[in-house]
CSV table of C-alpha atoms and ligand atoms in Angstrom, one decimal:
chain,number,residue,atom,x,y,z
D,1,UNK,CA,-108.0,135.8,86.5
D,2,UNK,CA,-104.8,137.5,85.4
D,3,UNK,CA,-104.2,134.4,83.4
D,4,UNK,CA,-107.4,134.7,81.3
D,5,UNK,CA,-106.9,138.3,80.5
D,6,UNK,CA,-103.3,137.8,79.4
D,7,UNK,CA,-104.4,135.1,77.1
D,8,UNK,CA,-107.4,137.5,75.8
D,9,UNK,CA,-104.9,140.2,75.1
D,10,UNK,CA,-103.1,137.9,73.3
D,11,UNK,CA,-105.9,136.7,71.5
D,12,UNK,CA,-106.9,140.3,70.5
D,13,UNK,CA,-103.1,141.1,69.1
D,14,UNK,CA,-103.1,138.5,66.9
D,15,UNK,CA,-106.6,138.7,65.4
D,16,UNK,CA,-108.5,136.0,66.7
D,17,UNK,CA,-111.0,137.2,69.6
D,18,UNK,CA,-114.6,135.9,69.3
D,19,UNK,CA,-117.8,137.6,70.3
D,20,UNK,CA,-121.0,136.3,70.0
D,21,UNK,CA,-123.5,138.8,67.8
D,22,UNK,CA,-127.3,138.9,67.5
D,23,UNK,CA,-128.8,137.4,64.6
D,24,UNK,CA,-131.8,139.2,63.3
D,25,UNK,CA,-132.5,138.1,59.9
D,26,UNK,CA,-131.8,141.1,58.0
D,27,UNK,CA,-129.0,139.9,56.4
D,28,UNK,CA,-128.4,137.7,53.2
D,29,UNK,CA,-126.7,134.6,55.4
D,30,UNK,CA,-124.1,132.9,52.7
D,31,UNK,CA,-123.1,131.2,56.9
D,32,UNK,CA,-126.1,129.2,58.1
D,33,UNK,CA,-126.0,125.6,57.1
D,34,UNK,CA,-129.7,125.2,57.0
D,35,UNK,CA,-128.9,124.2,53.4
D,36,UNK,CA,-132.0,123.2,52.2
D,37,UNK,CA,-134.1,125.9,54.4
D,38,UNK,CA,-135.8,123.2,56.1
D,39,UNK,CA,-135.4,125.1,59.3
D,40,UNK,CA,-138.4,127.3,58.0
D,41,UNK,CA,-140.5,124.8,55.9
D,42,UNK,CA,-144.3,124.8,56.9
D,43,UNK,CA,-144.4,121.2,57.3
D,44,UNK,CA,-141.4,120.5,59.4
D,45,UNK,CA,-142.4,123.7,61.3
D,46,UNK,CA,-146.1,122.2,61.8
D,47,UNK,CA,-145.0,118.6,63.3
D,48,UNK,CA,-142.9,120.3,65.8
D,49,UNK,CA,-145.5,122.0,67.2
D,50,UNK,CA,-147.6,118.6,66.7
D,51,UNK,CA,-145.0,117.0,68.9
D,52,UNK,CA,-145.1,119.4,71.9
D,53,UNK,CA,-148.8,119.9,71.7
D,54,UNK,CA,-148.9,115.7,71.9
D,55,UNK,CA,-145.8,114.6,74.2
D,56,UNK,CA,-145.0,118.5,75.7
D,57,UNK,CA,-141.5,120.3,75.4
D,58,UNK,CA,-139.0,117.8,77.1
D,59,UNK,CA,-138.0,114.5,77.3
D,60,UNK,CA,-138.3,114.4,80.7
D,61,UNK,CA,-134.9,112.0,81.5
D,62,UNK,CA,-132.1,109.6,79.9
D,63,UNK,CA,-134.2,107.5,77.1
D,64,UNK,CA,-133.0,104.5,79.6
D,65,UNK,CA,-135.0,105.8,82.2
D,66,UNK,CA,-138.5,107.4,81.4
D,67,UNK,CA,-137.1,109.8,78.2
D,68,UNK,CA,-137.5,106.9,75.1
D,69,UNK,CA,-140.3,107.8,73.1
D,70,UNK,CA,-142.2,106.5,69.8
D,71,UNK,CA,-140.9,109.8,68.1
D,72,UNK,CA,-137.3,108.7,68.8
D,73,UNK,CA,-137.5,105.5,67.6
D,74,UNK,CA,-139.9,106.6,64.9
D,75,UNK,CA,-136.5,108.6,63.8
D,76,UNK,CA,-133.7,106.3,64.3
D,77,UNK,CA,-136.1,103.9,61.9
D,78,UNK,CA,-135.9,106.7,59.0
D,79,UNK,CA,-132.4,108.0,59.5
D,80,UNK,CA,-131.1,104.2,59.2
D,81,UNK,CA,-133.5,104.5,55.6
D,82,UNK,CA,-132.2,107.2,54.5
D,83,UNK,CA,-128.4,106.3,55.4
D,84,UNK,CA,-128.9,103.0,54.1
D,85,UNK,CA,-127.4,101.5,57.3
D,86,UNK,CA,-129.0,98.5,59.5
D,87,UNK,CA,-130.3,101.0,62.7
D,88,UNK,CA,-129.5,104.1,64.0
D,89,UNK,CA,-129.4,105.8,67.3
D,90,UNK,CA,-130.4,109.7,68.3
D,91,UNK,CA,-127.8,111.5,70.6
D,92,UNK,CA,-128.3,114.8,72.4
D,93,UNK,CA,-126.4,116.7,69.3
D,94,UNK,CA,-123.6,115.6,65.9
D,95,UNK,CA,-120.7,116.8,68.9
D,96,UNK,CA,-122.2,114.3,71.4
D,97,UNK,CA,-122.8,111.7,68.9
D,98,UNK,CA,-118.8,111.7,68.0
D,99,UNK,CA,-117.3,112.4,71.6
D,100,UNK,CA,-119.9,109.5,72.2
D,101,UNK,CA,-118.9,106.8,69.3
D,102,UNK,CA,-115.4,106.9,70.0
D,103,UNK,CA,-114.9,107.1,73.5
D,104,UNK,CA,-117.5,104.0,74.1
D,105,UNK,CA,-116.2,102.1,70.8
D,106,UNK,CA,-112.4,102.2,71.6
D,107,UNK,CA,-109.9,100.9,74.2
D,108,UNK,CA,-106.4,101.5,75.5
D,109,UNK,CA,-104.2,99.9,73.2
D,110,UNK,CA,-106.5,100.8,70.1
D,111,UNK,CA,-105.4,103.5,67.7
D,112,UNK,CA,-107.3,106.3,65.7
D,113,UNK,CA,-106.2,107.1,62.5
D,114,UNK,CA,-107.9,110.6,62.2
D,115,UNK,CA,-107.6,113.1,59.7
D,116,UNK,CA,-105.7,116.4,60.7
D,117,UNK,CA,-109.1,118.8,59.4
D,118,UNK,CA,-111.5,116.2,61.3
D,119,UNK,CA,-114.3,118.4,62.6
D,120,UNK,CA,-113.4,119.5,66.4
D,121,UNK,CA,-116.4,117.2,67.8
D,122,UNK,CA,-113.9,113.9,66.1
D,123,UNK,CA,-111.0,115.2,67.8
D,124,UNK,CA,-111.9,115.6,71.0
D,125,UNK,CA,-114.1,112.2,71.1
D,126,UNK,CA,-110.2,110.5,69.8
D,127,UNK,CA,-108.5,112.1,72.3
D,128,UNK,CA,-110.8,111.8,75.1
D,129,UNK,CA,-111.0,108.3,74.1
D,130,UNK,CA,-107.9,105.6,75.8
D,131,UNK,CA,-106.6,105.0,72.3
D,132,UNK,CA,-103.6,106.3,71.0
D,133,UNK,CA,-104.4,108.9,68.1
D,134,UNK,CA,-102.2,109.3,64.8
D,135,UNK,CA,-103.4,112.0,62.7
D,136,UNK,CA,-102.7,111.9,59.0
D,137,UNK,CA,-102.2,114.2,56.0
D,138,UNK,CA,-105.3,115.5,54.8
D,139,UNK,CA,-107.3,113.6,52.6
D,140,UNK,CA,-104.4,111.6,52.0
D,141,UNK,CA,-104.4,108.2,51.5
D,142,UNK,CA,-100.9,107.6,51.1
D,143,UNK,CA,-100.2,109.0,54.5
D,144,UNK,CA,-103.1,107.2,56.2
D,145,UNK,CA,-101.8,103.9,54.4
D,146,UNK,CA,-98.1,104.2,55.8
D,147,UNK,CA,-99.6,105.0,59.1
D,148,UNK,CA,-101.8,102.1,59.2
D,149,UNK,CA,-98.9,99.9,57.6
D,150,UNK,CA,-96.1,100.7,60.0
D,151,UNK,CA,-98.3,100.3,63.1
D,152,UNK,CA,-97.5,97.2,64.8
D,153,UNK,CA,-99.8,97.7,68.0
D,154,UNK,CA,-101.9,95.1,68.3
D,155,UNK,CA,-105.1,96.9,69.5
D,156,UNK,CA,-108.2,97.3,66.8
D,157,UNK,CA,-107.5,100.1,64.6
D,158,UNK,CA,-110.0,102.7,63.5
D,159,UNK,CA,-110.3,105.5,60.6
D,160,UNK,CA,-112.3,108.4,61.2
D,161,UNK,CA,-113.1,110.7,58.3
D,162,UNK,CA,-115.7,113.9,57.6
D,163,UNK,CA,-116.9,113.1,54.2
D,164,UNK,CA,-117.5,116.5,53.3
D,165,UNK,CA,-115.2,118.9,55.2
D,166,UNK,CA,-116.5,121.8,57.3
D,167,UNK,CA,-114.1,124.2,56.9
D,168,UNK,CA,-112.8,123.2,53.2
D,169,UNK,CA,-115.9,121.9,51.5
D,170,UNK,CA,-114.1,119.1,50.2
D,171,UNK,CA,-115.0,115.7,50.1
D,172,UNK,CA,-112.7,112.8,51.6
D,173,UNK,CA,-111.6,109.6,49.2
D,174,UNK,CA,-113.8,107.7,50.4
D,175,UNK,CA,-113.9,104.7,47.8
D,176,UNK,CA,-110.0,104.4,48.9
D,177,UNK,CA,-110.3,104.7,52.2
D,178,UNK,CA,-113.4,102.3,52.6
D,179,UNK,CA,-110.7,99.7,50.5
D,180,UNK,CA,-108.1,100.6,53.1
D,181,UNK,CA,-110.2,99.8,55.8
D,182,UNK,CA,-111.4,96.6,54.5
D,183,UNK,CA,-108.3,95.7,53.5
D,184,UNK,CA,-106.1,96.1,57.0
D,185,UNK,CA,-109.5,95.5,59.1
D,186,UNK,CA,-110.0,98.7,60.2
D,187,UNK,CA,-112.7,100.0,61.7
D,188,UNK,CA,-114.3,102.8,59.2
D,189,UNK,CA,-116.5,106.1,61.2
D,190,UNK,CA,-117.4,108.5,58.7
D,191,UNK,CA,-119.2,111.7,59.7
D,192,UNK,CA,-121.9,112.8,57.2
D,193,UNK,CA,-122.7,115.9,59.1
D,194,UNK,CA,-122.6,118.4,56.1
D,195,UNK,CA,-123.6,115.8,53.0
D,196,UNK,CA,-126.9,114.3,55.0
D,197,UNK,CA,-129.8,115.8,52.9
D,198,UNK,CA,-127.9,117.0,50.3
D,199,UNK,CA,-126.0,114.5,48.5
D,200,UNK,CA,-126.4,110.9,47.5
D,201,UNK,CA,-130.7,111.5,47.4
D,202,UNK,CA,-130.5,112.5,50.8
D,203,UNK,CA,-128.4,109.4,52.1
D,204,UNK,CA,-124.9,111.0,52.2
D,205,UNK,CA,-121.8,110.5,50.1
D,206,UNK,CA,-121.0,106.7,51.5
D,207,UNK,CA,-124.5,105.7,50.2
D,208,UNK,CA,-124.1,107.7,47.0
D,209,UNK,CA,-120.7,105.5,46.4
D,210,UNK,CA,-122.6,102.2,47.3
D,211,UNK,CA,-120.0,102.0,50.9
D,212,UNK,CA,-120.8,100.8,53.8
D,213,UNK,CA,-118.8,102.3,57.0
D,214,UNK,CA,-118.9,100.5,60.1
D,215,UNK,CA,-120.5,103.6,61.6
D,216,UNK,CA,-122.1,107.0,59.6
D,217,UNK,CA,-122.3,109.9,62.1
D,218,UNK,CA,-124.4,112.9,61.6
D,219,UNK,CA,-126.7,116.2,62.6
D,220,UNK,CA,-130.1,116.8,62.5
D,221,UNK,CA,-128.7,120.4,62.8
D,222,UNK,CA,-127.8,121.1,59.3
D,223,UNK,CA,-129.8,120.1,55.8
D,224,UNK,CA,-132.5,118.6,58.6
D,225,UNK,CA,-133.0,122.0,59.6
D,226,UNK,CA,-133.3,120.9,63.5
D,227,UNK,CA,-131.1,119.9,66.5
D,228,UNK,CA,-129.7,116.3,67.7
D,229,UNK,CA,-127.0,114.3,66.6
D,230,UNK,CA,-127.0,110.5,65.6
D,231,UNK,CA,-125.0,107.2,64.5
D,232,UNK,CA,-126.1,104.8,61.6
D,233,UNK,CA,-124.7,101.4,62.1
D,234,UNK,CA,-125.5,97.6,63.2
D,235,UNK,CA,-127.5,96.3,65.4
D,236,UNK,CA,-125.1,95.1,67.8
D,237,UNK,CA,-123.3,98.4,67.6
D,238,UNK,CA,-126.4,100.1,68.2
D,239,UNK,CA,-126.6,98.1,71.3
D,240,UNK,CA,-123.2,98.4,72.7
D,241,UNK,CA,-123.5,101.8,72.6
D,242,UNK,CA,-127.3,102.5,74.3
D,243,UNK,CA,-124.9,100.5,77.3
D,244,UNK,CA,-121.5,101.9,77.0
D,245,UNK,CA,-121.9,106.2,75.2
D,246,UNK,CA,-121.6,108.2,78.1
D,247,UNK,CA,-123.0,110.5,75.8
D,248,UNK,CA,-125.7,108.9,75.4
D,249,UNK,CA,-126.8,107.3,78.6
D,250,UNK,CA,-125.9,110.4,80.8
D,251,UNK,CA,-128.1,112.3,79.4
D,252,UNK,CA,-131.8,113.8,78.3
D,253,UNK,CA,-133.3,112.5,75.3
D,254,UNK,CA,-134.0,114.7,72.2
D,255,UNK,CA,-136.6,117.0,73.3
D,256,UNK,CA,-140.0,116.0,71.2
D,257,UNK,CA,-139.7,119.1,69.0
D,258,UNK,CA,-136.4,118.9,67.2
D,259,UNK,CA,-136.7,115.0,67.2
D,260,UNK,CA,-140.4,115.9,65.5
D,261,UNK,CA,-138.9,118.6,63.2
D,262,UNK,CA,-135.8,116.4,61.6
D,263,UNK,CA,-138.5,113.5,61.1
D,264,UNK,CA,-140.6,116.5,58.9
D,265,UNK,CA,-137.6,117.2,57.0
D,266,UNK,CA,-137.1,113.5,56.1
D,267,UNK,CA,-141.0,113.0,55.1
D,268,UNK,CA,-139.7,115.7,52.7
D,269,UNK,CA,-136.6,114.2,51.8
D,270,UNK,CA,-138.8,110.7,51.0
D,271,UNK,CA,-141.1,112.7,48.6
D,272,UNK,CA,-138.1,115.2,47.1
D,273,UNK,CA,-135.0,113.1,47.5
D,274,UNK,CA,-132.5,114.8,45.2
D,275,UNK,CA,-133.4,118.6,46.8
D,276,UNK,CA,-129.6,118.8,47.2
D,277,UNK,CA,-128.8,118.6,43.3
D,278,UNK,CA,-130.1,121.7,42.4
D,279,UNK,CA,-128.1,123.4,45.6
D,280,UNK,CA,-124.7,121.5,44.8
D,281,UNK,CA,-124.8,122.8,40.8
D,282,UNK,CA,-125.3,126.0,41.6
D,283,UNK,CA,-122.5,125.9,44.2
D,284,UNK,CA,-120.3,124.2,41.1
D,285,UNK,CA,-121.2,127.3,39.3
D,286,UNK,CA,-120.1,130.1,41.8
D,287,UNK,CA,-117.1,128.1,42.7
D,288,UNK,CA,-116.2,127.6,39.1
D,289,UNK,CA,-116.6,131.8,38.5
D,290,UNK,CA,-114.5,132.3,41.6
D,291,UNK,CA,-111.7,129.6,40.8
D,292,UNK,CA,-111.4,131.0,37.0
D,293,UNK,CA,-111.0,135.3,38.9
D,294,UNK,CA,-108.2,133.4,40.6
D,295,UNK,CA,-109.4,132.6,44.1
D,296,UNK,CA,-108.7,130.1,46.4
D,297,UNK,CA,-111.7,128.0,47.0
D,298,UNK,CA,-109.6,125.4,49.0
D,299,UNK,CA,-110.1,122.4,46.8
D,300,UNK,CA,-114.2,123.0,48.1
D,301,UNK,CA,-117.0,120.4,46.0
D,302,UNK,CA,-120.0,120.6,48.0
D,303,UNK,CA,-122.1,123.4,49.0
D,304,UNK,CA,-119.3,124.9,51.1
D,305,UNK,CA,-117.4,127.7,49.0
D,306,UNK,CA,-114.7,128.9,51.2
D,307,UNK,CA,-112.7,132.0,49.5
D,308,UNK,CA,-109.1,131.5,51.4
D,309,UNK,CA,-107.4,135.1,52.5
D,310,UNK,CA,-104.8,134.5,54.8
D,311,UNK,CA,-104.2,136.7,57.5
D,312,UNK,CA,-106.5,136.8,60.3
D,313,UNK,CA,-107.1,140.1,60.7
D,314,UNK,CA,-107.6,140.5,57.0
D,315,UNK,CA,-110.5,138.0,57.2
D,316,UNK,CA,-112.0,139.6,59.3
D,317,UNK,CA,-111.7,143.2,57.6
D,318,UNK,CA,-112.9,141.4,54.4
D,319,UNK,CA,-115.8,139.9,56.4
D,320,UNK,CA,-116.8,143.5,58.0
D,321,UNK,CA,-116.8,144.7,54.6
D,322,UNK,CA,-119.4,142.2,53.7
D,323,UNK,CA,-121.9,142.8,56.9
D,324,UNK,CA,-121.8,146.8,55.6
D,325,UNK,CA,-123.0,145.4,52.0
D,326,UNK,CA,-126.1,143.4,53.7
D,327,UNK,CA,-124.2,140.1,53.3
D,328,UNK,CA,-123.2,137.9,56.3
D,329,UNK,CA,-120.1,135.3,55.4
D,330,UNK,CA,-118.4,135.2,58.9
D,331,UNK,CA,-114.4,134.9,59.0
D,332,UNK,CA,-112.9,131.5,59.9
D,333,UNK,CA,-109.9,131.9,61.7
D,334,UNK,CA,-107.5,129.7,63.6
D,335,UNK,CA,-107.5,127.4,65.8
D,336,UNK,CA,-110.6,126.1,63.9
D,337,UNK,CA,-108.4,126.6,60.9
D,338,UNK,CA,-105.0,126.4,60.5
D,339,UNK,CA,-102.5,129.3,60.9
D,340,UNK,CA,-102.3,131.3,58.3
D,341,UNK,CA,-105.5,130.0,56.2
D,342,UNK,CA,-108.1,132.4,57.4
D,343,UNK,CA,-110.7,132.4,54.7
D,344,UNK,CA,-114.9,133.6,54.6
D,345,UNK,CA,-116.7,130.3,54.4
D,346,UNK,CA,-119.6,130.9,52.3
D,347,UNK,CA,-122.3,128.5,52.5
D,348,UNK,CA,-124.8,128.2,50.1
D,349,UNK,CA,-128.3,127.4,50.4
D,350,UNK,CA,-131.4,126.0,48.3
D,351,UNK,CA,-133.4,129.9,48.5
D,352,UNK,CA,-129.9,131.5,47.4
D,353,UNK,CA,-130.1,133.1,43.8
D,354,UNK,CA,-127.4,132.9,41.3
D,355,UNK,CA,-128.0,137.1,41.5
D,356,UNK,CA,-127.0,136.5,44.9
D,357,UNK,CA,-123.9,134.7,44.0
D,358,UNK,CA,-123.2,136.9,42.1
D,359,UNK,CA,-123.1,139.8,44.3
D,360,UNK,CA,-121.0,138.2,46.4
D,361,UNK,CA,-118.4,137.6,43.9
D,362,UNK,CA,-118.7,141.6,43.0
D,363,UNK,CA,-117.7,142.3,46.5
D,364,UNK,CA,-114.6,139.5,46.4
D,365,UNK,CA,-113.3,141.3,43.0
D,366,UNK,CA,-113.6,144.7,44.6
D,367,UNK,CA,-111.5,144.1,47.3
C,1,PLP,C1,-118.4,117.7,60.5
C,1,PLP,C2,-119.2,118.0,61.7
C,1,PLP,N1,-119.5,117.1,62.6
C,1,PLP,C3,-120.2,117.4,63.7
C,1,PLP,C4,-120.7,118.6,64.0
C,1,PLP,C5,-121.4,118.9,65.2
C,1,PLP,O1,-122.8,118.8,65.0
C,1,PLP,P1,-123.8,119.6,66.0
C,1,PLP,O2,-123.9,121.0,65.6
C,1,PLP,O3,-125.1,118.8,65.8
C,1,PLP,O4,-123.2,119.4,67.4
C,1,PLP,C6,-120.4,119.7,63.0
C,1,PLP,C7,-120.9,121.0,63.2
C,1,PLP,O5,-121.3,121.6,64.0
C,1,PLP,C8,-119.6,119.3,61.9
C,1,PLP,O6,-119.3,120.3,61.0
């Protein structure tokens, strides 16, 4: 006990202490990533509650035992469509899904090549996984080559990249690292988590490119506006891991709602693919105003606009500030960042207005 209060104390002195705060909806959220609203949307609202009036509110077990239903498979079938991959399988959320991929798909002796701002879920799937992890520059490909080139384990060898970055908003090179990949026989996991629904007519940044990873990871939690996670890949791979995920076997399937939900937001992805353009140009525009008053929007190209500030406890002043103007853009602070890169992470979404953009780039000037 002593421990953990020392290490809160130290958490308070040097900015970083969490707390969890009610959300009630009464303030303009630039930090949800329900990017296209589709969390709200009549029609994805109205086939969840179709699902649990038809198959109840739970899966009821593993979907190896009695948990696999139509709706699951009736999902896996339209996020392969969408992703442009061969099949797809549901997991229990996008953090499952990567602890799962990697920890089933790799053995000792195998080596991740992983890229230092991977998303948290990609980390701790590498490292609870028995291969040996090298973590490269970010977004860079000369780093990642070297890596790869002066690796002489002989163990499969896999790259693991966000396409768009969480914290950042920026996009990895993905036409070079797909050539990498191909090139030294790598195996290629690329997690689509924040460009599913929004770029590429819906299908991501690796379909919008015309590439084809060995495995696309996702959420249904984000643009699909529900909860789950899943992997897009071949039908072999597919296989191997309904038998070998921890992640996947050990657990409940997708409870009818949520899996009912994310299948409502891609019946409106089918009809309005390209819902994201109008969201990413907008983003362009706010990030281009903020870039040309001299702000740091962290190299961002997607609907993620961080505004970088520094110093923890400046962040979270800056962020306070915002909450008293009606605004919420919540502080991003180390370890999820690195030291000394606190920023506000604003997120934009489809129902933002450019007025709204707008206001939030008054507040940044006024500081
Ligand atoms: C890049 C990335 N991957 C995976 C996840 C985890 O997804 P989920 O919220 O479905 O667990 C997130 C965010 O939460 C993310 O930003």
């Amino acid at each position: 006990m002593k421990t953990l209060i020392e290490s809160m104390k130290k958490l308070e002195n040097q900015g970083l202490i969490r707390e969890l705060r009610l959300h009630t909806g009464e303030f303009l959220n630039f930090s949800t990533n329900d990017y296209l609203n589709l969390s709200s949307h009549p029609l994805v609202k109205k086939r969840a509650i179709e699902a649990v009036e038809q198959f109840g509110t739970g899966a009821g077990g593993s979907r190896l035992m009695a948990g696999n239903l139509s709706l699951h498979e009736e999902l896996e079938e339209k996020l392969a469509k969408i992703t442009g991959m061969e099949t797809a399988l549901v997991f229990g959320s996008g953090f499952l899904t990567n602890m799962g991929v990697l920890t089933a798909l790799s053995v000792r002796g195998d080596v991740i090549f992983s890229d230092k701002l991977n998303h948290a879920s990609l980390i701790d799937g590498a490292s609870a996984s028995r291969a040996t992890v090298k973590r490269y520059r970010h977004c860079n490909i000369e780093h990642l080559s070297d890596l790869i080139c002066s690796d002489n384990s002989s163990g499969q060898k896999f790259i693991v990249t966000d396409s768009v970055f969480s914290m950042n908003g920026d996009i990895a090179p993905l036409l070079e690292i797909h050539k990498l990949a191909r090139s030294e026989d790598c195996i290629l996991v690329v997690d689509e988590a924040h460009a599913i629904g929004v770029f590429g007519q819906g299908g991501g940044i690796c379909k919008s490119l015309g590439i084809v990873p060995d495995i696309i990871t996702g959420t249904l939690s984000k643009a699909l506006g529900s909860y789950g996670g899943f992997a897009a890949c071949t039908a072999p791979t597919r296989e191997y891991l309904v038998n070998r995920s921890r992640s996947f076997v050990y657990t409940t399937g997708l409870p009818p709602a949520a899996t009912a939900a994310a299948l409502g937001a891609l019946e409106i992805l089918d009809s309005t693919p390209s819902m994201g353009l109008p969201l990413l140009n907008k983003a362009a525009q706010f990030r281009n105003r903020l870039n040309e008053l001299g702000f740091d929007t962290c190299n961002s190209n997607s609907q993620i606009v961080p505004v970088k500030v520094g110093g923890n406890s400046k962040a979270v002043t800056l962020s306070k500030s915002f909450e008293r103007a009606g605004i919420l853009a919540v502080a991003i602070r180390p370890p999820t960042v690195p030291e000394g890169t606190a920023r506000l992470r604003f997120s934009l979404t489809l129902s933002h207005s450019m007025e709204d953009a707008m206001q939030v780039i008054s507040l940044l000037k006024a500081d």
